[in-house]
């Protein structure tokens, strides 16, 4: 029997196991990933209450009447207080610039790995990925010790005589940028490498035969070809960075108002679950476009 | 011909050196902070910035800290269970991603598989908690939050990472061997267990380890969905780190870094050996 026949035979055999194969992970995702978002939406339109759980019910059955209460006060509240809008804008701009920095550092790194001898590539890639397997929390914590006023960087610069007084680095936006770039750099390098390693070098040869210099080659061949990898890597950095909580909490200061931190405070410190939910809903709305982009280019990359 | 090869040679050499420089600079950026941490974990002084001589006293203090040690075992237990559950579900999900191309609502499926990769932790944590609270209210389960709810939450996001790792290996796999087995009379299940599973085993192993470390590392999601008495190690570390730099945490960090390096190098060699052996047996 040849391959063609066996492929033709496959569909008849599949259906039995097929349903199980699909439904096990699907059910898990439906219950534990998709369903939760409905509850976020629901609680964002309820009112905060001193109760367990601390919000008012949406449906009430009183005197043969079903009362559905939708309270949009939480959203209005977010619009009225400039601190929330400021937090969204701040998060987006910090995530954007961190992504640009990651791309500028990560692209040449991915390029170097992709162009390294085949047998060395795995080791170089391992070198980049290894830090991301050691605790994220601990790597952010390592920067706390380096960036402090009496930390290693300030002490070193003063010892060298470059500065006389320590530069305030920790508890600033600068420290948050370092933290984000440091933590998310491997997530930029990985998809870029996966893309760059597939490029066909004969295109570059052809271009240089036709008289293109190396810059022209890069901007007109390598860069356009790596577009899918750039989008996938950038989204892998940008989206989680928008909602980052640990890095601004440990390295940022009072000037660093990021939405993840605000959400955390509303939830844990103010115990205002409805406002925290409303903050999350708006964050999801903002992130829908980048998440769709990521999904699309991730799929394109996979199907190539 | 000679002219073109010369040009190509000079082209790749020039770019290569710049990107190579950036690569090693990037590696230095990634490793130096951790190296400093390791060095200062052996510092005698309580002040992290002043070097006062070599000492291992912080390691002894760490092992005597019962609260931290309890948190370590709790976290390992959760990570073990989450990684195992996530990998089992991910094997199914990978088959769907790679081999079952057409069914209704497939877009929803692939979308919700990859979305947790990028979704901010605070959103996953908050939405999971609200689900558990609502479920507790309506169906009485889970009655309280603790290790079970952390396990469910971790399995969900580990599933996403595991599926990416396993499905990329499954995609590269040469299906003709499996088809040969089917031709020789094996049924789908037999062919999968005897042929496909061993071939994708290196990916399963790395997916499990990746999930294990991800679960061991998560602080934000666990903070939302955990309950009294189920504090994980990252939550413990986070609350002490928030107050400032402490030498005990340096010692803990060093041990974690050491463990990760040993485990990942071991896995790397193991998968390399499996791959080499497989290639060899294919060639014979």
Coordinates of C-alpha atoms in Angstrom, one line a residue:
Chain A
X1 CA 0.0 0.0 0.0
X2 CA 1.4 3.4 -0.9
X3 CA 1.4 6.6 1.1
X4 CA -1.4 8.1 -1.0
X5 CA -3.8 5.3 -0.1
X6 CA -2.9 5.4 3.5
X7 CA -3.6 9.1 3.6
X8 CA -7.0 8.5 2.0
X9 CA -7.7 5.9 4.6
X10 CA -6.9 8.3 7.5
X11 CA -10.1 10.3 7.6
X12 CA -12.2 7.1 8.1
X13 CA -10.0 6.2 11.1
X14 CA -9.8 9.6 12.7
X15 CA -13.3 10.6 13.9
X16 CA -13.4 8.1 16.8
X17 CA -10.4 9.5 18.7
X18 CA -10.6 12.9 17.1
X19 CA -13.4 14.2 19.4
X20 CA -11.5 13.2 22.5
X21 CA -8.3 14.8 21.2
X22 CA -10.1 18.1 20.5
X23 CA -12.3 18.2 23.5
X24 CA -9.8 17.6 26.3
X25 CA -7.7 20.8 25.8
X26 CA -10.7 22.7 24.4
X27 CA -12.9 22.2 27.5
X28 CA -10.0 23.1 29.8
X29 CA -9.5 26.4 27.9
X30 CA -13.2 27.2 27.7
X31 CA -13.7 26.8 31.4
X32 CA -10.4 28.2 32.7
X33 CA -9.4 30.8 30.1
X34 CA -12.4 32.0 28.2
X35 CA -15.2 31.8 30.8
X36 CA -13.2 33.9 33.4
X37 CA -13.4 36.9 31.0
X38 CA -17.1 36.9 31.2
X39 CA -16.9 37.2 35.0
X40 CA -14.5 40.1 34.7
X41 CA -17.0 41.8 32.4
X42 CA -19.9 41.0 34.7
X43 CA -18.1 42.3 37.9
X44 CA -16.9 45.5 36.1
X45 CA -20.6 46.6 35.9
X46 CA -21.5 45.8 39.5
X47 CA -21.1 48.0 42.6
X48 CA -18.5 47.6 45.3
X49 CA -20.0 46.4 48.6
X50 CA -18.7 45.5 52.0
X51 CA -19.5 41.9 51.7
X52 CA -18.1 38.5 50.7
X53 CA -17.6 38.6 47.7
X54 CA -17.3 42.4 47.8
X55 CA -19.6 43.4 44.9
X56 CA -23.4 43.6 44.4
X57 CA -25.2 40.8 42.5
X58 CA -26.2 41.6 38.9
X59 CA -29.5 39.7 39.0
X60 CA -32.1 40.1 41.7
X61 CA -35.5 38.3 41.9
X62 CA -37.9 40.5 43.9
X63 CA -41.7 40.4 43.9
X64 CA -41.9 38.4 40.7
X65 CA -39.6 40.8 38.9
X66 CA -36.2 40.0 37.6
X67 CA -34.0 43.1 38.1
X68 CA -30.8 43.3 36.2
X69 CA -28.5 46.0 37.5
X70 CA -25.8 47.3 35.2
X71 CA -23.6 49.9 36.9
X72 CA -21.4 51.9 34.5
X73 CA -20.2 54.1 37.4
X74 CA -16.9 52.3 37.5
X75 CA -16.1 53.2 33.9
X76 CA -17.2 56.8 34.4
X77 CA -15.0 56.9 37.5
X78 CA -12.0 55.8 35.4
X79 CA -12.7 58.6 32.9
X80 CA -13.1 61.2 35.5
X81 CA -9.9 60.6 37.4
X82 CA -7.0 61.7 35.2
X83 CA -4.7 59.3 37.1
X84 CA -6.1 56.2 35.4
X85 CA -5.9 57.7 31.9
X86 CA -2.3 58.8 32.8
X87 CA -1.5 55.2 33.8
X88 CA -2.8 53.7 30.6
X89 CA -0.8 56.2 28.5
X90 CA 2.3 55.8 30.6
X91 CA 2.1 52.0 30.3
X92 CA 1.6 52.1 26.5
X93 CA 4.5 54.5 26.0
X94 CA 6.9 52.6 28.3
X95 CA 6.0 49.3 26.7
X96 CA 6.5 50.8 23.3
X97 CA 9.9 52.2 24.0
X98 CA 11.0 49.0 25.7
X99 CA 9.9 47.0 22.7
X100 CA 12.0 49.3 20.4
X101 CA 15.0 48.8 22.6
X102 CA 14.5 45.1 22.7
X103 CA 14.3 45.0 18.9
X104 CA 17.5 47.1 18.5
X105 CA 19.4 44.8 20.8
X106 CA 17.7 41.6 20.0
X107 CA 17.8 41.8 16.2
X108 CA 21.6 41.8 15.8
X109 CA 21.8 39.0 18.5
X110 CA 19.3 36.8 16.6
X111 CA 21.1 37.6 13.4
X112 CA 24.5 36.5 14.9
X113 CA 23.0 33.2 16.0
X114 CA 21.3 32.6 12.7
X115 CA 24.6 33.2 10.9
X116 CA 26.8 31.2 13.3
X117 CA 28.0 27.8 12.1
X118 CA 25.1 25.3 12.3
X119 CA 26.5 23.2 15.1
X120 CA 27.1 26.2 17.3
X121 CA 23.6 27.7 16.9
X122 CA 22.0 25.5 19.6
X123 CA 24.6 26.5 22.1
X124 CA 24.4 30.2 21.4
X125 CA 20.6 30.0 21.6
X126 CA 20.8 28.2 24.9
X127 CA 23.1 31.0 26.2
X128 CA 20.4 33.6 25.4
X129 CA 17.5 31.5 26.8
X130 CA 19.2 30.2 30.0
X131 CA 18.7 33.4 32.0
X132 CA 15.0 33.4 31.2
X133 CA 14.6 30.0 32.9
X134 CA 16.1 31.3 36.1
X135 CA 13.5 33.1 38.2
X136 CA 12.2 36.3 36.7
X137 CA 11.7 37.7 40.1
X138 CA 15.3 37.1 41.1
X139 CA 16.6 38.7 38.0
X140 CA 14.6 41.9 38.6
X141 CA 15.8 41.7 42.2
X142 CA 19.4 41.5 41.0
X143 CA 19.0 44.9 39.4
X144 CA 17.7 46.4 42.7
X145 CA 21.2 45.7 44.1
X146 CA 23.0 47.1 41.1
X147 CA 20.9 50.3 40.7
X148 CA 20.7 51.5 44.3
X149 CA 22.3 54.7 45.4
X150 CA 25.0 52.8 47.2
X151 CA 24.8 50.0 44.7
X152 CA 27.5 48.5 42.5
X153 CA 27.0 50.8 39.5
X154 CA 27.0 54.1 41.5
X155 CA 29.9 52.9 43.7
X156 CA 31.9 51.9 40.6
X157 CA 31.3 55.2 38.8
X158 CA 32.3 57.1 41.9
X159 CA 35.4 55.0 42.4
X160 CA 36.4 55.7 38.8
X161 CA 35.9 59.4 39.5
X162 CA 33.3 59.9 36.7
X163 CA 30.7 61.2 39.2
X164 CA 30.9 62.7 42.7
X165 CA 27.5 62.0 44.0
X166 CA 25.4 58.9 43.3
X167 CA 22.9 59.2 40.4
X168 CA 19.3 58.4 41.4
X169 CA 18.6 55.3 39.3
X170 CA 16.4 53.0 41.3
X171 CA 12.8 54.1 41.7
X172 CA 12.9 55.9 38.4
X173 CA 11.4 55.1 34.9
X174 CA 15.0 54.5 33.7
X175 CA 15.2 51.5 36.1
X176 CA 11.9 50.2 34.9
X177 CA 13.1 50.3 31.3
X178 CA 16.2 48.4 32.2
X179 CA 14.1 45.8 34.0
X180 CA 11.7 45.3 31.1
X181 CA 14.4 45.1 28.4
X182 CA 16.4 42.8 30.6
X183 CA 13.5 40.4 31.4
X184 CA 11.9 40.3 27.9
X185 CA 15.0 40.4 25.6
X186 CA 15.0 36.5 25.2
X187 CA 11.4 36.7 24.1
X188 CA 12.4 39.0 21.2
X189 CA 15.5 37.0 20.2
X190 CA 13.7 33.6 20.0
X191 CA 11.0 34.4 17.3
X192 CA 13.5 36.5 15.4
X193 CA 16.1 33.7 15.3
X194 CA 13.4 31.2 14.2
X195 CA 12.6 33.6 11.3
X196 CA 16.2 34.6 10.3
X197 CA 17.5 31.0 10.2
X198 CA 15.0 30.2 7.4
X199 CA 16.3 33.0 5.1
X200 CA 17.7 31.9 1.8
X201 CA 21.3 33.4 1.5
X202 CA 21.2 33.2 -2.3
X203 CA 18.9 36.2 -2.4
X204 CA 21.7 38.3 -0.7
X205 CA 24.2 36.9 -3.1
X206 CA 22.0 37.8 -6.1
X207 CA 21.6 41.3 -4.7
X208 CA 25.3 41.9 -4.1
X209 CA 26.0 40.5 -7.6
X210 CA 23.6 43.2 -8.9
X211 CA 25.7 45.8 -7.1
X212 CA 23.8 46.4 -3.9
X213 CA 25.9 47.3 -0.9
X214 CA 25.5 45.6 2.5
X215 CA 23.1 48.3 3.9
X216 CA 20.9 48.1 0.8
X217 CA 20.9 44.3 1.1
X218 CA 19.9 44.5 4.7
X219 CA 17.1 47.1 4.3
X220 CA 15.6 45.7 1.1
X221 CA 16.0 41.9 1.6
X222 CA 16.7 40.8 5.2
X223 CA 14.4 43.3 7.0
X224 CA 11.3 42.8 4.8
X225 CA 11.8 39.0 4.9
X226 CA 12.0 39.1 8.7
X227 CA 8.7 41.1 9.1
X228 CA 6.7 38.3 10.6
X229 CA 9.4 37.5 13.1
X230 CA 9.7 41.2 14.1
X231 CA 5.9 41.5 14.7
X232 CA 5.7 38.2 16.7
X233 CA 8.7 39.2 18.8
X234 CA 7.6 42.8 19.4
X235 CA 4.1 41.7 20.5
X236 CA 5.6 39.1 22.8
X237 CA 7.4 42.0 24.5
X238 CA 4.9 44.8 24.2
X239 CA 1.7 43.1 25.4
X240 CA 3.0 41.7 28.7
X241 CA 5.0 44.8 29.3
X242 CA 1.8 47.0 29.2
X243 CA 0.4 45.0 32.1
X244 CA 3.6 44.5 34.0
X245 CA 3.3 44.7 37.8
X246 CA 6.5 43.2 39.4
X247 CA 9.0 45.4 37.6
X248 CA 7.4 48.8 38.3
X249 CA 6.7 47.7 41.9
X250 CA 10.3 46.8 42.6
X251 CA 12.3 49.2 40.4
X252 CA 9.9 52.0 39.7
X253 CA 9.1 55.0 41.9
X254 CA 6.2 57.4 42.5
X255 CA 6.6 58.8 38.9
X256 CA 6.1 55.3 37.5
X257 CA 2.3 54.9 37.2
X258 CA 1.7 51.8 35.2
X259 CA -1.7 50.2 34.8
X260 CA -0.8 46.8 36.2
X261 CA 0.4 48.4 39.4
X262 CA -2.8 50.5 39.6
X263 CA -5.0 47.5 39.1
X264 CA -3.1 45.6 41.8
X265 CA -3.6 48.5 44.2
X266 CA -7.3 48.8 43.5
X267 CA -7.7 45.1 44.0
X268 CA -5.5 44.3 47.0
X269 CA -5.2 47.7 48.8
X270 CA -8.6 49.3 48.2
X271 CA -10.4 46.0 47.9
X272 CA -12.5 47.5 45.0
X273 CA -13.1 44.5 42.8
X274 CA -15.5 46.3 40.4
X275 CA -13.0 49.1 39.6
X276 CA -10.1 46.6 39.2
X277 CA -12.3 44.6 36.8
X278 CA -13.2 47.7 34.8
X279 CA -9.5 48.6 34.6
X280 CA -8.8 45.0 33.3
X281 CA -11.6 45.3 30.7
X282 CA -10.2 48.5 29.3
X283 CA -6.7 46.9 29.2
X284 CA -8.0 43.9 27.3
X285 CA -9.8 46.3 24.8
X286 CA -6.5 48.2 24.3
X287 CA -4.6 44.9 23.8
X288 CA -7.1 43.2 21.4
X289 CA -5.4 44.7 18.3
X290 CA -1.8 43.7 19.3
X291 CA -3.0 40.2 20.4
X292 CA -4.7 39.7 17.1
X293 CA -1.6 40.9 15.3
X294 CA 0.5 38.4 17.3
X295 CA -1.8 35.6 16.6
X296 CA -1.9 36.3 12.9
X297 CA 1.9 36.6 12.4
X298 CA 2.6 33.7 14.7
X299 CA 0.3 31.6 12.5
X300 CA 2.0 32.9 9.3
X301 CA 5.4 32.1 10.7
X302 CA 4.3 28.5 11.6
X303 CA 2.7 27.8 8.3
X304 CA 5.7 28.9 6.3
Chain B
X1 CA 32.0 33.9 -10.2
X2 CA 35.1 34.7 -8.2
X3 CA 34.0 38.4 -8.0
X4 CA 30.6 37.4 -6.6
X5 CA 32.1 35.1 -3.9
X6 CA 34.5 37.7 -2.9
X7 CA 31.7 40.2 -2.5
X8 CA 29.7 37.8 -0.6
X9 CA 32.6 37.0 1.7
X10 CA 33.2 40.7 2.5
X11 CA 29.5 41.3 3.0
X12 CA 28.9 38.6 5.5
X13 CA 32.2 39.3 7.3
X14 CA 31.3 43.0 7.9
X15 CA 27.8 42.4 9.1
X16 CA 28.8 39.3 11.0
X17 CA 31.3 41.2 13.2
X18 CA 28.8 43.8 14.2
X19 CA 26.1 41.4 15.1
X20 CA 28.6 39.1 16.8
X21 CA 29.7 42.1 18.9
X22 CA 26.1 42.8 19.8
X23 CA 25.6 39.2 20.6
X24 CA 28.4 39.1 23.2
X25 CA 27.4 42.5 24.6
X26 CA 23.8 41.2 25.0
X27 CA 25.1 38.0 26.7
X28 CA 27.2 40.2 29.1
X29 CA 24.1 42.3 29.8
X30 CA 22.1 39.1 30.6
X31 CA 24.6 37.4 32.8
X32 CA 26.5 40.1 34.7
X33 CA 23.7 41.0 37.1
X34 CA 23.3 37.4 38.0
X35 CA 27.0 36.9 38.5
X36 CA 27.1 39.9 40.9
X37 CA 24.2 38.3 42.8
X38 CA 26.0 35.0 43.1
X39 CA 29.3 36.7 44.3
X40 CA 27.5 38.8 46.9
X41 CA 25.6 35.8 48.3
X42 CA 29.0 34.8 49.8
X43 CA 29.4 38.2 51.5
X44 CA 29.9 38.3 55.2
X45 CA 28.3 41.7 55.6
X46 CA 24.6 42.3 55.9
X47 CA 25.0 45.3 53.6
X48 CA 24.9 43.9 50.2
X49 CA 27.1 46.7 48.8
X50 CA 30.0 46.3 51.1
X51 CA 32.3 43.4 50.7
X52 CA 33.4 42.1 54.1
X53 CA 34.9 38.8 53.3
X54 CA 33.8 35.3 52.2
X55 CA 31.1 33.6 54.2
X56 CA 28.4 31.0 53.8
X57 CA 26.4 32.0 56.8
X58 CA 23.5 33.3 54.6
X59 CA 23.0 29.8 53.3
X60 CA 22.8 28.4 56.8
X61 CA 20.3 31.1 57.7
X62 CA 18.3 30.3 54.6
X63 CA 18.0 26.6 55.5
X64 CA 16.9 27.4 59.0
X65 CA 14.1 29.6 57.8
X66 CA 11.2 27.2 58.1
X67 CA 8.7 29.5 56.4
X68 CA 10.8 29.7 53.2
X69 CA 11.6 26.0 53.3
X70 CA 7.9 25.1 53.5
X71 CA 7.2 27.5 50.6
X72 CA 9.9 25.8 48.5
X73 CA 8.2 22.3 48.9
X74 CA 4.8 23.7 48.3
X75 CA 6.0 25.4 45.1
X76 CA 7.8 22.3 43.8
X77 CA 4.6 20.2 44.4
X78 CA 2.4 22.7 42.5
X79 CA 5.0 23.0 39.7
X80 CA 5.3 19.3 39.4
X81 CA 1.5 18.8 39.1
X82 CA 1.0 21.8 36.8
X83 CA 3.8 20.8 34.4
X84 CA 2.5 17.2 34.2
X85 CA -1.1 18.2 33.6
X86 CA -0.1 20.9 31.1
X87 CA 2.1 18.6 29.1
X88 CA -0.6 15.9 28.8
X89 CA -3.2 18.5 27.6
X90 CA -0.5 20.1 25.3
X91 CA 0.1 16.8 23.5
X92 CA -3.6 16.7 22.6
X93 CA -3.6 20.4 21.8
X94 CA -0.6 20.0 19.5
X95 CA -2.2 17.2 17.5
X96 CA -5.2 19.6 17.0
X97 CA -2.9 22.5 16.0
X98 CA -0.8 20.5 13.6
X99 CA -3.0 17.7 12.2
X100 CA -6.7 18.5 12.6
X101 CA -6.9 21.5 10.3
X102 CA -10.7 21.7 9.9
X103 CA -13.4 21.8 12.6
X104 CA -15.8 24.4 13.6
X105 CA -14.5 27.2 16.0
X106 CA -10.9 26.2 15.3
X107 CA -10.0 29.9 15.3
X108 CA -11.3 30.2 18.9
X109 CA -9.2 27.2 19.9
X110 CA -5.9 28.3 18.4
X111 CA -6.6 31.8 19.7
X112 CA -7.1 30.7 23.2
X113 CA -4.1 28.4 23.1
X114 CA -1.7 31.3 22.1
X115 CA -3.4 34.1 24.0
X116 CA -2.0 33.2 27.5
X117 CA 1.5 33.6 26.0
X118 CA 1.1 37.3 25.8
X119 CA -1.8 38.1 28.2
X120 CA -0.6 40.2 31.1
X121 CA -0.3 38.3 34.4
X122 CA -2.6 40.7 36.3
X123 CA -5.4 40.0 33.9
X124 CA -5.0 36.2 34.0
X125 CA -4.8 36.3 37.8
X126 CA -7.8 38.6 38.3
X127 CA -10.0 36.7 35.8
X128 CA -9.1 33.3 37.3
X129 CA -9.9 34.6 40.8
X130 CA -13.2 36.0 39.8
X131 CA -14.1 32.6 38.1
X132 CA -13.2 30.7 41.2
X133 CA -15.2 33.0 43.4
X134 CA -18.2 32.8 41.1
X135 CA -17.9 29.0 40.8
X136 CA -17.7 28.7 44.6
X137 CA -20.9 30.8 44.9
X138 CA -22.9 28.9 42.2
X139 CA -21.8 25.3 42.4
X140 CA -19.9 25.3 45.7
X141 CA -16.6 24.2 44.1
X142 CA -13.8 25.2 44.7
X143 CA -14.9 25.9 48.3
X144 CA -11.8 27.8 49.2
X145 CA -8.7 28.9 47.3
X146 CA -5.4 27.3 47.9
X147 CA -3.1 24.8 46.2
X148 CA -5.8 23.4 43.9
X149 CA -6.7 26.8 42.5
X150 CA -3.0 27.7 42.0
X151 CA -2.6 24.4 40.2
X152 CA -5.5 25.0 37.8
X153 CA -4.2 28.6 37.0
X154 CA -0.7 27.4 36.4
X155 CA -1.8 24.5 34.2
X156 CA -3.7 26.9 32.1
X157 CA -0.8 29.2 31.2
X158 CA 1.8 26.3 31.1
X159 CA -0.5 24.6 28.5
X160 CA 0.1 27.5 26.1
X161 CA 3.9 27.3 26.4
X162 CA 4.0 23.5 26.2
X163 CA 1.8 23.5 23.1
X164 CA 4.1 25.9 21.3
X165 CA 7.1 23.7 22.1
X166 CA 5.5 20.3 21.3
X167 CA 3.6 21.4 18.2
X168 CA 6.7 22.8 16.5
X169 CA 8.4 19.5 17.0
X170 CA 5.4 17.6 15.8
X171 CA 5.3 19.8 12.7
X172 CA 8.9 19.0 11.8
X173 CA 8.3 15.3 12.2
X174 CA 8.4 13.1 9.1
X175 CA 5.0 11.4 9.0
X176 CA 6.0 8.6 6.6
X177 CA 7.3 6.5 9.5
X178 CA 3.9 6.7 11.2
X179 CA 2.2 5.9 7.9
X180 CA 4.4 2.9 7.5
X181 CA 3.3 1.7 10.9
X182 CA -0.3 2.2 9.9
X183 CA 0.3 0.2 6.6
X184 CA 1.8 -2.6 8.7
X185 CA -1.4 -2.9 10.6
X186 CA -1.0 -0.7 13.6
X187 CA -4.1 1.4 14.6
X188 CA -3.9 5.1 15.1
X189 CA -3.4 4.9 18.8
X190 CA -0.6 2.3 18.5
X191 CA 1.1 4.2 15.8
X192 CA 1.0 7.3 17.9
X193 CA 2.2 5.7 21.2
X194 CA 4.9 3.6 19.6
X195 CA 6.2 5.9 16.8
X196 CA 5.2 9.5 17.3
X197 CA 5.6 9.8 21.1
X198 CA 9.2 8.6 21.2
X199 CA 10.1 10.9 18.3
X200 CA 8.6 14.0 20.0
X201 CA 9.9 13.0 23.4
X202 CA 12.7 15.6 23.6
X203 CA 10.1 18.3 23.0
X204 CA 7.8 16.8 25.7
X205 CA 10.7 16.8 28.1
X206 CA 11.6 20.4 27.4
X207 CA 8.0 21.5 27.5
X208 CA 7.7 19.8 31.0
X209 CA 10.8 21.6 32.2
X210 CA 9.7 24.9 30.8
X211 CA 6.3 24.6 32.5
X212 CA 7.9 23.5 35.7
X213 CA 10.1 26.6 35.8
X214 CA 7.3 28.9 34.7
X215 CA 5.1 27.6 37.5
X216 CA 7.9 27.8 40.1
X217 CA 8.5 31.4 39.0
X218 CA 5.0 32.9 38.9
X219 CA 4.2 35.5 41.6
X220 CA 1.4 37.6 40.2
X221 CA -1.2 34.9 39.2
X222 CA -0.5 32.9 42.3
X223 CA -1.0 36.0 44.5
X224 CA -4.5 36.4 43.1
X225 CA -5.7 32.8 43.2
X226 CA -4.0 31.5 46.4
X227 CA -5.6 31.3 49.8
X228 CA -4.5 31.2 53.4
X229 CA -1.8 28.6 54.1
X230 CA -0.8 28.2 50.4
X231 CA 1.9 30.8 50.1
X232 CA 4.3 29.9 47.3
X233 CA 8.0 30.6 47.2
X234 CA 7.8 33.6 44.8
X235 CA 5.1 35.2 47.0
X236 CA 7.4 34.7 50.0
X237 CA 10.4 36.1 48.1
X238 CA 8.4 39.0 46.7
X239 CA 7.1 40.2 50.0
X240 CA 10.6 40.1 51.6
X241 CA 12.3 41.7 48.5
X242 CA 9.8 44.6 48.5
X243 CA 11.3 45.8 51.7
X244 CA 14.8 45.9 50.2
X245 CA 17.8 43.7 49.4
X246 CA 18.5 40.9 51.8
X247 CA 21.5 38.6 51.8
X248 CA 19.3 35.5 52.5
X249 CA 17.5 36.0 49.2
X250 CA 20.9 36.3 47.5
X251 CA 21.7 32.8 48.8
X252 CA 18.3 31.5 47.6
X253 CA 18.8 33.1 44.2
X254 CA 22.2 31.5 43.8
X255 CA 20.8 28.1 44.6
X256 CA 18.0 28.6 42.0
X257 CA 20.4 29.8 39.3
X258 CA 22.6 26.8 40.0
X259 CA 19.7 24.3 39.9
X260 CA 18.5 25.8 36.6
X261 CA 21.9 25.7 35.0
X262 CA 22.4 22.0 36.0
X263 CA 19.0 20.9 34.9
X264 CA 18.9 22.7 31.6
X265 CA 22.4 21.6 30.6
X266 CA 21.5 18.0 31.6
X267 CA 18.3 18.2 29.4
X268 CA 20.2 19.8 26.6
X269 CA 22.7 16.9 26.5
X270 CA 20.0 14.3 27.0
X271 CA 17.9 15.6 24.1
X272 CA 21.0 16.0 21.9
X273 CA 21.9 12.4 22.6
X274 CA 18.4 11.2 21.8
X275 CA 18.4 13.2 18.6
X276 CA 21.8 11.9 17.6
X277 CA 20.8 8.3 18.3
X278 CA 17.6 8.7 16.3
X279 CA 19.5 10.1 13.3
X280 CA 22.0 7.2 13.6
X281 CA 19.2 4.6 13.7
X282 CA 17.5 6.3 10.7
X283 CA 20.8 6.2 8.8
X284 CA 21.3 2.5 9.4

